[in-house]
Short mmCIF file of C-alpha atoms and ligand atoms in Angstrom, two decimals:
data_model
loop_
_atom_site.label_atom_id
_atom_site.label_comp_id
_atom_site.label_asym_id
_atom_site.label_seq_id
_atom_site.Cartn_x
_atom_site.Cartn_y
_atom_site.Cartn_z
CA MET A 1 -39.80 -46.08 24.85
CA ASP A 2 -37.38 -42.81 25.20
CA GLN A 3 -39.50 -39.57 25.19
CA LYS A 4 -38.32 -37.48 22.45
CA LYS A 5 -36.02 -34.42 23.40
CA TYR A 6 -36.61 -30.84 21.97
CA GLU A 7 -33.98 -28.33 21.40
CA ILE A 8 -36.20 -25.36 22.60
CA GLY A 9 -39.32 -25.72 24.92
CA TYR A 10 -41.92 -23.07 26.01
CA THR A 11 -44.54 -22.95 28.37
CA THR A 12 -46.60 -20.35 29.92
CA GLY A 13 -48.69 -19.31 32.77
CA VAL A 14 -49.52 -17.03 35.61
CA PHE A 15 -47.46 -18.52 38.15
CA ASP A 16 -49.11 -16.65 40.95
CA LEU A 17 -48.69 -17.69 44.35
CA PHE A 18 -45.89 -19.92 43.22
CA HIS A 19 -46.48 -23.43 44.24
CA ILE A 20 -45.32 -27.20 43.73
CA GLY A 21 -47.75 -27.81 40.77
CA HIS A 22 -45.85 -25.25 38.87
CA LEU A 23 -42.15 -26.19 39.86
CA ASN A 24 -43.46 -29.68 39.01
CA LEU A 25 -44.37 -28.40 35.43
CA ILE A 26 -41.30 -26.79 34.69
CA ARG A 27 -38.86 -29.21 36.17
CA ARG A 28 -40.59 -31.78 33.97
CA ALA A 29 -40.52 -29.32 30.75
CA LYS A 30 -37.01 -28.94 31.05
CA GLU A 31 -36.47 -32.61 31.23
CA LEU A 32 -37.81 -32.77 27.80
CA CYS A 33 -35.73 -29.96 25.92
CA ASP A 34 -32.04 -28.59 25.80
CA TYR A 35 -33.76 -24.65 26.34
CA LEU A 36 -36.51 -23.71 28.31
CA ILE A 37 -38.32 -20.56 27.63
CA VAL A 38 -41.38 -19.52 30.26
CA GLY A 39 -43.78 -17.17 29.30
CA VAL A 40 -45.46 -15.27 32.28
CA ASN A 41 -48.64 -13.73 31.53
CA THR A 42 -48.93 -10.25 32.70
CA ASP A 43 -51.31 -8.70 34.58
CA GLU A 44 -52.95 -7.20 31.94
CA LEU A 45 -53.45 -10.51 29.80
CA VAL A 46 -54.42 -12.19 33.12
CA ARG A 47 -57.50 -9.67 33.81
CA ASP A 48 -58.51 -10.05 30.04
CA TYR A 49 -58.91 -13.88 29.71
CA LYS A 50 -59.50 -14.57 33.70
CA GLY A 51 -61.30 -11.46 34.72
CA LYS A 52 -58.96 -11.05 37.73
CA THR A 53 -55.55 -9.47 38.50
CA PRO A 54 -52.93 -12.03 40.10
CA ILE A 55 -51.87 -11.65 43.76
CA ILE A 56 -48.37 -11.24 42.98
CA SER A 57 -46.97 -8.53 40.75
CA PHE A 58 -46.01 -9.34 36.83
CA GLU A 59 -42.38 -8.26 38.08
CA GLN A 60 -42.15 -10.20 40.92
CA ARG A 61 -43.97 -13.16 39.21
CA LEU A 62 -41.31 -12.96 36.19
CA GLU A 63 -38.17 -12.63 38.73
CA ILE A 64 -39.21 -15.71 40.70
CA VAL A 65 -39.81 -17.78 37.64
CA ALA A 66 -36.33 -16.43 35.97
CA SER A 67 -34.62 -17.66 39.25
CA ILE A 68 -35.76 -21.30 38.94
CA ARG A 69 -32.84 -23.40 38.10
CA TYR A 70 -34.92 -25.31 34.92
CA VAL A 71 -35.60 -22.08 33.56
CA ASP A 72 -33.30 -20.72 30.86
CA GLU A 73 -35.09 -17.72 29.93
CA ALA A 74 -38.39 -16.03 31.39
CA ILE A 75 -40.44 -13.58 29.18
CA ALA A 76 -44.14 -11.75 29.24
CA GLN A 77 -46.65 -13.38 27.56
CA THR A 78 -48.83 -10.61 26.30
CA ASP A 79 -50.87 -12.27 23.95
CA LEU A 80 -52.68 -15.78 24.45
CA ASP A 81 -51.75 -16.72 20.77
CA LYS A 82 -48.95 -19.54 20.96
CA LEU A 83 -48.35 -19.35 16.83
CA LYS A 84 -47.57 -15.56 17.48
CA ALA A 85 -44.96 -16.56 20.18
CA TRP A 86 -43.48 -19.35 17.89
CA GLU A 87 -42.84 -16.74 15.14
CA VAL A 88 -40.73 -14.99 17.53
CA LEU A 89 -39.33 -17.87 19.61
CA ARG A 90 -38.99 -20.63 17.21
CA PHE A 91 -39.76 -23.42 20.00
CA ASN A 92 -40.02 -26.94 19.02
CA ALA A 93 -42.26 -27.83 21.66
CA LEU A 94 -44.98 -25.86 23.75
CA PHE A 95 -45.45 -27.86 27.33
CA GLN A 96 -48.58 -27.41 29.03
CA GLY A 97 -50.28 -28.99 32.23
CA ASP A 98 -53.08 -32.14 31.16
CA ASP A 99 -55.89 -29.73 32.77
CA TRP A 100 -55.91 -27.75 29.69
CA MET A 101 -56.25 -31.07 27.51
CA GLY A 102 -59.16 -30.66 25.24
CA HIS A 103 -59.85 -27.08 25.65
CA PRO A 104 -61.08 -25.46 22.54
CA ARG A 105 -58.30 -22.94 22.57
CA TYR A 106 -55.66 -25.89 22.74
CA ILE A 107 -57.26 -27.77 20.46
CA LYS A 108 -56.70 -24.91 18.10
CA THR A 109 -53.21 -24.19 19.65
CA GLU A 110 -52.20 -27.92 18.79
CA ALA A 111 -53.36 -27.53 14.81
CA ASP A 112 -51.80 -24.13 14.81
CA LEU A 113 -48.32 -25.67 15.85
CA LYS A 114 -48.74 -28.45 13.52
CA THR A 115 -48.51 -26.22 10.79
CA VAL A 116 -44.75 -25.14 11.87
CA ASN A 117 -43.73 -28.65 13.14
CA ALA A 118 -43.86 -27.62 16.83
CA ASP A 119 -45.37 -30.29 19.24
CA MET A 120 -47.88 -29.83 21.92
CA ILE A 121 -47.10 -31.56 24.74
CA PHE A 122 -49.40 -32.07 27.90
CA LEU A 123 -47.87 -32.65 31.26
CA PRO A 124 -49.59 -34.50 34.27
CA TYR A 125 -51.13 -31.90 36.44
CA THR A 126 -50.12 -31.94 40.12
CA LYS A 127 -53.31 -32.67 41.76
CA GLU A 128 -54.98 -31.09 45.20
CA ILE A 129 -53.04 -27.85 44.34
CA SER A 130 -53.74 -24.79 42.78
CA THR A 131 -53.36 -20.72 43.00
CA THR A 132 -57.29 -20.87 43.26
CA SER A 133 -57.42 -23.52 45.65
CA LEU A 134 -54.57 -21.82 48.01
CA ILE A 135 -56.36 -18.48 47.90
CA GLU A 136 -59.78 -20.36 49.23
CA LYS A 137 -57.62 -21.95 51.91
CA ILE A 138 -56.32 -18.67 53.09
CA ARG A 139 -59.55 -17.16 53.07
CA LYS A 140 -61.39 -19.85 55.12
N1 CTP B 1 -50.16 -26.49 36.73
C1 CTP B 1 -49.80 -28.01 37.07
N2 CTP B 1 -50.58 -28.62 37.88
C2 CTP B 1 -51.07 -27.73 39.21
C3 CTP B 1 -51.12 -26.07 38.78
C4 CTP B 1 -50.95 -25.53 37.44
O1 CTP B 1 -49.30 -28.60 36.07
N3 CTP B 1 -51.54 -27.98 40.12
C5 CTP B 1 -49.58 -26.05 35.26
C6 CTP B 1 -50.73 -25.59 34.47
O2 CTP B 1 -51.29 -26.46 33.75
C7 CTP B 1 -49.82 -24.65 33.34
C8 CTP B 1 -49.06 -24.23 34.47
O3 CTP B 1 -48.79 -24.81 35.59
O4 CTP B 1 -49.28 -25.50 32.56
C9 CTP B 1 -49.11 -22.81 34.95
O5 CTP B 1 -50.46 -22.72 35.79
P1 CTP B 1 -51.36 -21.55 36.34
O6 CTP B 1 -52.46 -21.42 35.80
O7 CTP B 1 -50.07 -20.34 36.29
O8 CTP B 1 -51.50 -21.99 37.81
P2 CTP B 1 -52.80 -22.54 38.38
O9 CTP B 1 -52.49 -22.79 40.01
O10 CTP B 1 -53.24 -23.62 38.02
O11 CTP B 1 -53.71 -21.13 38.66
P3 CTP B 1 -55.48 -21.14 38.91
O12 CTP B 1 -55.93 -21.83 40.16
O13 CTP B 1 -55.42 -19.52 38.96
O14 CTP B 1 -56.03 -21.76 37.54
#
């Protein structure tokens, strides 16, 4: 079955120490939409919900993401509420790695987005690499 193609797609993340898992996610998201917007979490937001500060500054993470050929627009994400982002961006689908599937915040996000007719799409998480595992490797 052909996967549905969306007009505007949105995906978000920290994208700290940019790695192949991030690239795979962004490439797959772009395959499923005509125009891909990527929300890069500000340092302040990351501190709020993860309790740690990214290694690479927000400005540099934004610049790296904006330079990727699959990305049509990179913006700051200052709030985790995807419905608020939808009010501004009017995306048709939100893409996220499937490591977030079943997480209470995303169960709510999926329900919220349904009310505005936007789909929540989980894409396969790339195994064996993450910012956290890279930091652990460097520290060893
Ligand atoms: N992602 C992915 N595969 C990975 C790592 C991340 O598909 N191996 C996806 C996440 O699911 C998310 C996006 O990439 O949709 C941004 O994830 P982010 O939290 O910035 O990256 P992580 O490497 O998972 O960071 P951390 O280890 O700090 O959680």
